[in-house]
PDB file of C-alpha atoms in Angstrom:
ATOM      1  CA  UNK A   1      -3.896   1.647  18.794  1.00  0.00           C
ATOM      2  CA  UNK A   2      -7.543   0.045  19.634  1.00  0.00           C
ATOM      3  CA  UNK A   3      -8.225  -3.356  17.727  1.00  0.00           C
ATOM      4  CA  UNK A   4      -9.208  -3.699  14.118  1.00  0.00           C
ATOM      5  CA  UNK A   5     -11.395  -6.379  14.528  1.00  0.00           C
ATOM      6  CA  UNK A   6     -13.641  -5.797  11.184  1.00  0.00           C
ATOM      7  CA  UNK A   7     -16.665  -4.213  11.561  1.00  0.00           C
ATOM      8  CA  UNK A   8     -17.935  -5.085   7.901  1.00  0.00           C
ATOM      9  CA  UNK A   9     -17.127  -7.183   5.470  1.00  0.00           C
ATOM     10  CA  UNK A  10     -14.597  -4.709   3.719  1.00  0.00           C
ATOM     11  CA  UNK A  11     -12.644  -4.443   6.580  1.00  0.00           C
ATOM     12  CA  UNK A  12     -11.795  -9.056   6.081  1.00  0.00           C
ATOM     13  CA  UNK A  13      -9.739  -9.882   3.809  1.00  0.00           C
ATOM     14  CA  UNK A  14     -12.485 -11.444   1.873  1.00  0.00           C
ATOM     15  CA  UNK A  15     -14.386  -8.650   1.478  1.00  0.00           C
ATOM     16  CA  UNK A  16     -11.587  -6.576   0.725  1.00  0.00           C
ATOM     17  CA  UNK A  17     -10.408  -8.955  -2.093  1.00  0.00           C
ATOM     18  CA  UNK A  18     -13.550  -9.251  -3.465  1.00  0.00           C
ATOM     19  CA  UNK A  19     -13.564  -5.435  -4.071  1.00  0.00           C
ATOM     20  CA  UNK A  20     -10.236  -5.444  -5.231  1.00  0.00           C
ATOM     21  CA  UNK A  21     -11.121  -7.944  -7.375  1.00  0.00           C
ATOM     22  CA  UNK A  22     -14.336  -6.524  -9.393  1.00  0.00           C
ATOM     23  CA  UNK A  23     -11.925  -3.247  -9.457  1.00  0.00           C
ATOM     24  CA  UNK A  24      -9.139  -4.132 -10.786  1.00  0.00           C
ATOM     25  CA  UNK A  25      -9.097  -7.499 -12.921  1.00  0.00           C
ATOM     26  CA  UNK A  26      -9.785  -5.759 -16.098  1.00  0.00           C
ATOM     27  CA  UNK A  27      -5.953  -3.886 -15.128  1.00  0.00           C
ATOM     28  CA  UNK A  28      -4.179  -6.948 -15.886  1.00  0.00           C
ATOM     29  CA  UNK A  29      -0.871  -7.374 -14.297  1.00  0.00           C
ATOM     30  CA  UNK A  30      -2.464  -4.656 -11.618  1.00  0.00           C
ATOM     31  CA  UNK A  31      -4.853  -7.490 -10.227  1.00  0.00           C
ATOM     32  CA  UNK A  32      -1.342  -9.478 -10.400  1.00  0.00           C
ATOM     33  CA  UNK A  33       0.543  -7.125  -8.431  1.00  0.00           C
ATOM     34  CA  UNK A  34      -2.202  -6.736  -5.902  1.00  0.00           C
ATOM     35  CA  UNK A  35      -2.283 -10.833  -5.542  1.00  0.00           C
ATOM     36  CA  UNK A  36       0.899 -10.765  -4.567  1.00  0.00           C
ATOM     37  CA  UNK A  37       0.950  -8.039  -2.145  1.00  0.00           C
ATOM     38  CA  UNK A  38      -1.702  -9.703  -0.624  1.00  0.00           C
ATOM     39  CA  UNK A  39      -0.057 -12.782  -0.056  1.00  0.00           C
ATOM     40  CA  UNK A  40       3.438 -11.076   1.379  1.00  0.00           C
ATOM     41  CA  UNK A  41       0.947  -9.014   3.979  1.00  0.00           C
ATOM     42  CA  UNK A  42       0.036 -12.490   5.027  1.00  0.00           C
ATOM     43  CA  UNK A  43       3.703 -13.566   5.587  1.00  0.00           C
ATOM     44  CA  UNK A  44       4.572 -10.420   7.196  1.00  0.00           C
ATOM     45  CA  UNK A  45       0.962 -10.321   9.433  1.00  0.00           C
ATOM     46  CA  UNK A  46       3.381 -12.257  12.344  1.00  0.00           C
ATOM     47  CA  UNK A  47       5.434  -8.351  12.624  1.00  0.00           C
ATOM     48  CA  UNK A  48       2.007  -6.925  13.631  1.00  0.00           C
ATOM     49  CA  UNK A  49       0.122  -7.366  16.545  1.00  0.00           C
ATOM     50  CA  UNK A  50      -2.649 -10.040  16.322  1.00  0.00           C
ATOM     51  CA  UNK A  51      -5.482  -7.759  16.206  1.00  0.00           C
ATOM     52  CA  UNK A  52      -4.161  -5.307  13.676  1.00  0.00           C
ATOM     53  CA  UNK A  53      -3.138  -8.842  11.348  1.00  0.00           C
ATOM     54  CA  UNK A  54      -6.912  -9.090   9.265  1.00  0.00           C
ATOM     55  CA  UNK A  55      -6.555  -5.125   8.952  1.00  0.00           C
ATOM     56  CA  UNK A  56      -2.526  -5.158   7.262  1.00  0.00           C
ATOM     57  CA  UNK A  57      -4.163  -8.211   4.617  1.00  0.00           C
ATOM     58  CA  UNK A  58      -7.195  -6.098   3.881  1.00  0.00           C
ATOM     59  CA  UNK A  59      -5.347  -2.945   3.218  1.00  0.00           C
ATOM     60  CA  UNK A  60      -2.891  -5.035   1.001  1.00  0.00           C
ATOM     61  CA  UNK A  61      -5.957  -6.126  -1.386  1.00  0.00           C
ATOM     62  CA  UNK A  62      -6.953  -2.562  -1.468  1.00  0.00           C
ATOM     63  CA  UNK A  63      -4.067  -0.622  -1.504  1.00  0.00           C
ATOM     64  CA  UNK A  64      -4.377  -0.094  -5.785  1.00  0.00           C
ATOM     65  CA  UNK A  65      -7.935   0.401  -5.851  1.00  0.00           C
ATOM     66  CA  UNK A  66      -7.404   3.779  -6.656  1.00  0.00           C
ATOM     67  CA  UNK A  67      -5.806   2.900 -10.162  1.00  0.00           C
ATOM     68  CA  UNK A  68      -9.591   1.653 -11.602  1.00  0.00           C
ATOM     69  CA  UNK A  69     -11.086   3.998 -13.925  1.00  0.00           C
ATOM     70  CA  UNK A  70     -14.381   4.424 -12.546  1.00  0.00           C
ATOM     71  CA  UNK A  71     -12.556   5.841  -9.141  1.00  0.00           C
ATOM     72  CA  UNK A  72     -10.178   7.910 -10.533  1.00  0.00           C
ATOM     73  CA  UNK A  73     -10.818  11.276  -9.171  1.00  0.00           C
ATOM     74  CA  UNK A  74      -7.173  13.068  -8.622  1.00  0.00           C
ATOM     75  CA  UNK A  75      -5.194  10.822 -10.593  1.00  0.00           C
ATOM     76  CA  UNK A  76      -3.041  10.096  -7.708  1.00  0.00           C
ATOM     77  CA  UNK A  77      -4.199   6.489  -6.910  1.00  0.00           C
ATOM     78  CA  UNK A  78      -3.849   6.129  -3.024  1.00  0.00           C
ATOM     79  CA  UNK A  79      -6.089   9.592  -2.165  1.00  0.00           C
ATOM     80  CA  UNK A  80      -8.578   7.853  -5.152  1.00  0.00           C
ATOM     81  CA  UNK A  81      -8.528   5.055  -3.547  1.00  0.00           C
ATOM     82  CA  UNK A  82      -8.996   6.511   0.225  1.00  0.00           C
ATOM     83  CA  UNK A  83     -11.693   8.533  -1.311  1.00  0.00           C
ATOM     84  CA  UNK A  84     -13.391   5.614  -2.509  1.00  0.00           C
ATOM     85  CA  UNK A  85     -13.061   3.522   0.929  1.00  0.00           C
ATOM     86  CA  UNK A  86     -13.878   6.813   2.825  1.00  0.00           C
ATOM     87  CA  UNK A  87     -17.625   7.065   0.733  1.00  0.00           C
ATOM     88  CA  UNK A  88     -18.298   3.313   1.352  1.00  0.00           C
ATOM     89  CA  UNK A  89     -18.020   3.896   4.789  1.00  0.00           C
ATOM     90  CA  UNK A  90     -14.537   1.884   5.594  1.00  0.00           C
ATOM     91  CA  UNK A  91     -12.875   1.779   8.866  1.00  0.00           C
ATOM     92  CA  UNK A  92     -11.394   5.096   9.041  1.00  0.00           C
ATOM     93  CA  UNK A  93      -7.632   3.234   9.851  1.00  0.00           C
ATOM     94  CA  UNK A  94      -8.187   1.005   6.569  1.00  0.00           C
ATOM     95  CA  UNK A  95      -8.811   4.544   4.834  1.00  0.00           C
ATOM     96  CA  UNK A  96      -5.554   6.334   6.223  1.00  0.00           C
ATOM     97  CA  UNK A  97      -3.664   2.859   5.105  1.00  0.00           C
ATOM     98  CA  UNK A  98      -4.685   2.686   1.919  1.00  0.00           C
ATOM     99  CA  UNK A  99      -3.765   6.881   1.463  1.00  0.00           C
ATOM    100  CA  UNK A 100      -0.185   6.689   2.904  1.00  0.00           C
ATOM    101  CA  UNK A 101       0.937   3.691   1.538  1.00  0.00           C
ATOM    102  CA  UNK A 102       4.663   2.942   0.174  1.00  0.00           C
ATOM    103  CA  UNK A 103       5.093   6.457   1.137  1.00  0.00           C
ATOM    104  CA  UNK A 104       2.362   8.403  -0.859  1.00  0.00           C
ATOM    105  CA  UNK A 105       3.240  11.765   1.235  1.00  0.00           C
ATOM    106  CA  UNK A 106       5.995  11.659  -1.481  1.00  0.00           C
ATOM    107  CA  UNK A 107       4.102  11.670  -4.399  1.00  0.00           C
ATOM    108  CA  UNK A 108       1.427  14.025  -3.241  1.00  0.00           C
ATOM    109  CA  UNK A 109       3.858  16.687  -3.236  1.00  0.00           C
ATOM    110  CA  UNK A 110       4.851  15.443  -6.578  1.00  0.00           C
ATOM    111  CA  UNK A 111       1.459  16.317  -7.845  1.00  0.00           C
ATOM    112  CA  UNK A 112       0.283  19.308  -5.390  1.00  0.00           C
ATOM    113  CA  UNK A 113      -1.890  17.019  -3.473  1.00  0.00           C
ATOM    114  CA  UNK A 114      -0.238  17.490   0.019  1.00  0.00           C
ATOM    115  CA  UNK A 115      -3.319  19.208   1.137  1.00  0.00           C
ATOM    116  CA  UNK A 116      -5.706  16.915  -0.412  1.00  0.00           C
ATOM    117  CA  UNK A 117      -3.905  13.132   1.201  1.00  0.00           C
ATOM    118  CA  UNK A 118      -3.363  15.264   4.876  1.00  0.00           C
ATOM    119  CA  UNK A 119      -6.901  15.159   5.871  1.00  0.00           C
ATOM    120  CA  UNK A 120      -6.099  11.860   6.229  1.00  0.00           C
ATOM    121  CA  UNK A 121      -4.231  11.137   8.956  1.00  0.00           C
ATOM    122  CA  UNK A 122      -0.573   9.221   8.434  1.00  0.00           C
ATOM    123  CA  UNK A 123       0.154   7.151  11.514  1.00  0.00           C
ATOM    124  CA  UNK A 124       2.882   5.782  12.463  1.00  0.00           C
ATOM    125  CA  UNK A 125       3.282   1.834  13.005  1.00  0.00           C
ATOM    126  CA  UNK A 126       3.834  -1.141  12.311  1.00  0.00           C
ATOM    127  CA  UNK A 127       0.966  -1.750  10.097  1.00  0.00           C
ATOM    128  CA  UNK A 128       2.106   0.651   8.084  1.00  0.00           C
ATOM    129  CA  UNK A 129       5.080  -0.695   7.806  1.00  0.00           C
ATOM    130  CA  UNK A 130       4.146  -3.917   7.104  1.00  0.00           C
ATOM    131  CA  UNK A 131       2.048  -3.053   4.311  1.00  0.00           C
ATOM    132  CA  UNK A 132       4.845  -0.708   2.799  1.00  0.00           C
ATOM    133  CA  UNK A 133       6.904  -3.489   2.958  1.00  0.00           C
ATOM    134  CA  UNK A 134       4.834  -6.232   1.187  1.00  0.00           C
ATOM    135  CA  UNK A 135       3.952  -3.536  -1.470  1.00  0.00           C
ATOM    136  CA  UNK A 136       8.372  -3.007  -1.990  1.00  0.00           C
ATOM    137  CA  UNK A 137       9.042  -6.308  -2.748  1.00  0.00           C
ATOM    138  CA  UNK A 138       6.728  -7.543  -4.830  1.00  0.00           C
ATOM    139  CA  UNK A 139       6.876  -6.807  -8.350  1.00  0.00           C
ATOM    140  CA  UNK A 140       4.090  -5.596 -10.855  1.00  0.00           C
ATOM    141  CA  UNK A 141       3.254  -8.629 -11.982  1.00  0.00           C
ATOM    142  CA  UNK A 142       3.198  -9.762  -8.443  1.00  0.00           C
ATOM    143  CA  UNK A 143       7.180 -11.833  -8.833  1.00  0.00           C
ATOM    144  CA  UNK A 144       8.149 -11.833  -5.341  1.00  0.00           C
ATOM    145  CA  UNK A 145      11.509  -8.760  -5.434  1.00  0.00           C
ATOM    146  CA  UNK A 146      14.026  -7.569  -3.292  1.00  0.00           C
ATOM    147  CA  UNK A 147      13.895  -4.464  -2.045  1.00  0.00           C
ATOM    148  CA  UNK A 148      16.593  -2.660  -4.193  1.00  0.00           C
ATOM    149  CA  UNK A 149      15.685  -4.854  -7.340  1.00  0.00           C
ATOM    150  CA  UNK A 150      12.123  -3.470  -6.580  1.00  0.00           C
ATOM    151  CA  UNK A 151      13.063   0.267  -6.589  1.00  0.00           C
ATOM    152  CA  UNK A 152      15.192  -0.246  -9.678  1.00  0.00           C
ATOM    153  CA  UNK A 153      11.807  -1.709 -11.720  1.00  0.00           C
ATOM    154  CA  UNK A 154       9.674   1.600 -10.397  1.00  0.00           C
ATOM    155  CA  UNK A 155      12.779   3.988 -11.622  1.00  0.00           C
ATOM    156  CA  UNK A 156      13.120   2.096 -14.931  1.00  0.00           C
ATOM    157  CA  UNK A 157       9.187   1.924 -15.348  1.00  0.00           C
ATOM    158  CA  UNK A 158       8.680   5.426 -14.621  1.00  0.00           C
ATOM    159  CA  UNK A 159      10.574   8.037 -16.885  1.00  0.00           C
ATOM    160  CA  UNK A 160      13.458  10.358 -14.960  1.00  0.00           C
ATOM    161  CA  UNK A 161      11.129  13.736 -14.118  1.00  0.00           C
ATOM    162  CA  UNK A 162       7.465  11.846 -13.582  1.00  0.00           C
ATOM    163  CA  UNK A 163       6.292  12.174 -10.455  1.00  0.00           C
ATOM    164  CA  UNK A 164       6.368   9.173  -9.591  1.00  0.00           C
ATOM    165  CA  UNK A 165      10.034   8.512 -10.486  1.00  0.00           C
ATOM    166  CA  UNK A 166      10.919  11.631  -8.250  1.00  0.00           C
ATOM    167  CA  UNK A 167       8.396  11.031  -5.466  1.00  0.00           C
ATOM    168  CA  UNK A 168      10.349   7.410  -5.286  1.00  0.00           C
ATOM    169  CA  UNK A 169      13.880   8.838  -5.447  1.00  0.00           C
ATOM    170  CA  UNK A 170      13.225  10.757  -2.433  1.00  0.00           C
ATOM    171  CA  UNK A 171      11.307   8.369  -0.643  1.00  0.00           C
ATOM    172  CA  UNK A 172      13.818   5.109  -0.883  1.00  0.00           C
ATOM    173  CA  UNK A 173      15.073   6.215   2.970  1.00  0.00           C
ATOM    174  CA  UNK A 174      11.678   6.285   4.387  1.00  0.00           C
ATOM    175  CA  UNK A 175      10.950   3.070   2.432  1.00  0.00           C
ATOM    176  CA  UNK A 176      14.003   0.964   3.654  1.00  0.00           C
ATOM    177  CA  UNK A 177      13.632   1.603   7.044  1.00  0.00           C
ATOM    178  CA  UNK A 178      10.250   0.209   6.838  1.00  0.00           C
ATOM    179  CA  UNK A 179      11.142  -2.787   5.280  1.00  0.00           C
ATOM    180  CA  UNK A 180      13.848  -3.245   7.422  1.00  0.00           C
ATOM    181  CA  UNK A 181      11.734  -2.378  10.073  1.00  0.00           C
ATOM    182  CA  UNK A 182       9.193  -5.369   9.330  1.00  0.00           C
ATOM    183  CA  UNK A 183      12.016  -7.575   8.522  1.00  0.00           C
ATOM    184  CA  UNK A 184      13.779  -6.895  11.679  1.00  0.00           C
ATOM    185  CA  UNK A 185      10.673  -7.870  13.565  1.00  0.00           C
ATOM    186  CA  UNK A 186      10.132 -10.923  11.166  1.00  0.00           C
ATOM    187  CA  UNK A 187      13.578 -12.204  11.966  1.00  0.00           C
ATOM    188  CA  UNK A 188      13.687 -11.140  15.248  1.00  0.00           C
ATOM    189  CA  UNK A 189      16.943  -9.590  15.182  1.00  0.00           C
ATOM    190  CA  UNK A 190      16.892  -5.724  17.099  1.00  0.00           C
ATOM    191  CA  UNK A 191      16.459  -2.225  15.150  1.00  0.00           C
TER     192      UNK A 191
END
């Protein structure tokens, strides 16, 4: 992967929460669900390599963009939010991040929007990861959660038959092995 050094002040993390910010404080515990994602891709930057650690903390304050009113396009917040990034002129890796987060692919076929998140790509990494793991363990009002205690608030929040309540069903294998991907790095112990 080539460095993320930021090339504009979206791509910090103080640019990217100051956007997150004026987009999503009027959303309540959103803004306090974002915080704390934030601050676990900070504690979990040391499972990514040094250049890629700015990039994991930016995409953490703008993963939920996508939920402010005045971007919502599809209704499917990480493709609004991508969207958004995308016509601001964002790193195109901070883009992809911010569409396949916490397993979006999921969701997207949820909604018929498979078509719509693939033109951007999904990689593959530790980034990724990383920023699906910070995102599963903290809680909407950005309580620090474990894993399975964080999957059991999304299924209780979310009625049996939503999309998003089926989209995470499905997804809980892809998302544990990420966080236990990111933890096994953090803790050094082998996958």
């Amino acid at each position: 992967m080539p460095s993320s050094a930021p090339e504009s002040p979206l791509e910090s993390p103080q640019g990217a929460a100051g956007l997150a910010q004026s987009l999503l404080t009027p959303l309540g515990d959103r803004w306090l669900h974002t915080q704390g994602v934030a601050e676990r891709a900070r504690e979990l930057s040391r499972s990514v390599p040094e250049q890629d650690r700015e990039l994991l903390v930016a995409a953490a304050w703008l993963h939920d963009i996508g939920y402010a009113p005045q971007l919502r396009d599809s209704g499917f917040h990480p493709l609004d939010g991508a969207r958004h990034l995308a016509s601001l002129g964002a790193d195109g890796r901070l883009v992809r991040l911010v569409a396949h987060h916490s397993g979006a692919v999921y969701e997207a076929e949820q909604r018929g929007l498979s078509a719509e998140l693939a033109v951007y790509e999904r990689e593959e990494s530790a980034v990724l990861d990383a920023l699906t793991c910070a995102d599963m363990t903290t809680g909407p009002t950005g309580r620090r959660l474990g894993f399975t205690e964080r999957i059991d608030e999304i299924l209780t929040r979310y009625a049996p038959g939503s999309e998003v309540h089926e989209a995470i069903s499905t997804a809980v294998p892809y998302l544990a092995a990420a966080v236990a991907r990111t933890d096994a790095v953090m803790t050094g112990q082998p996958m």
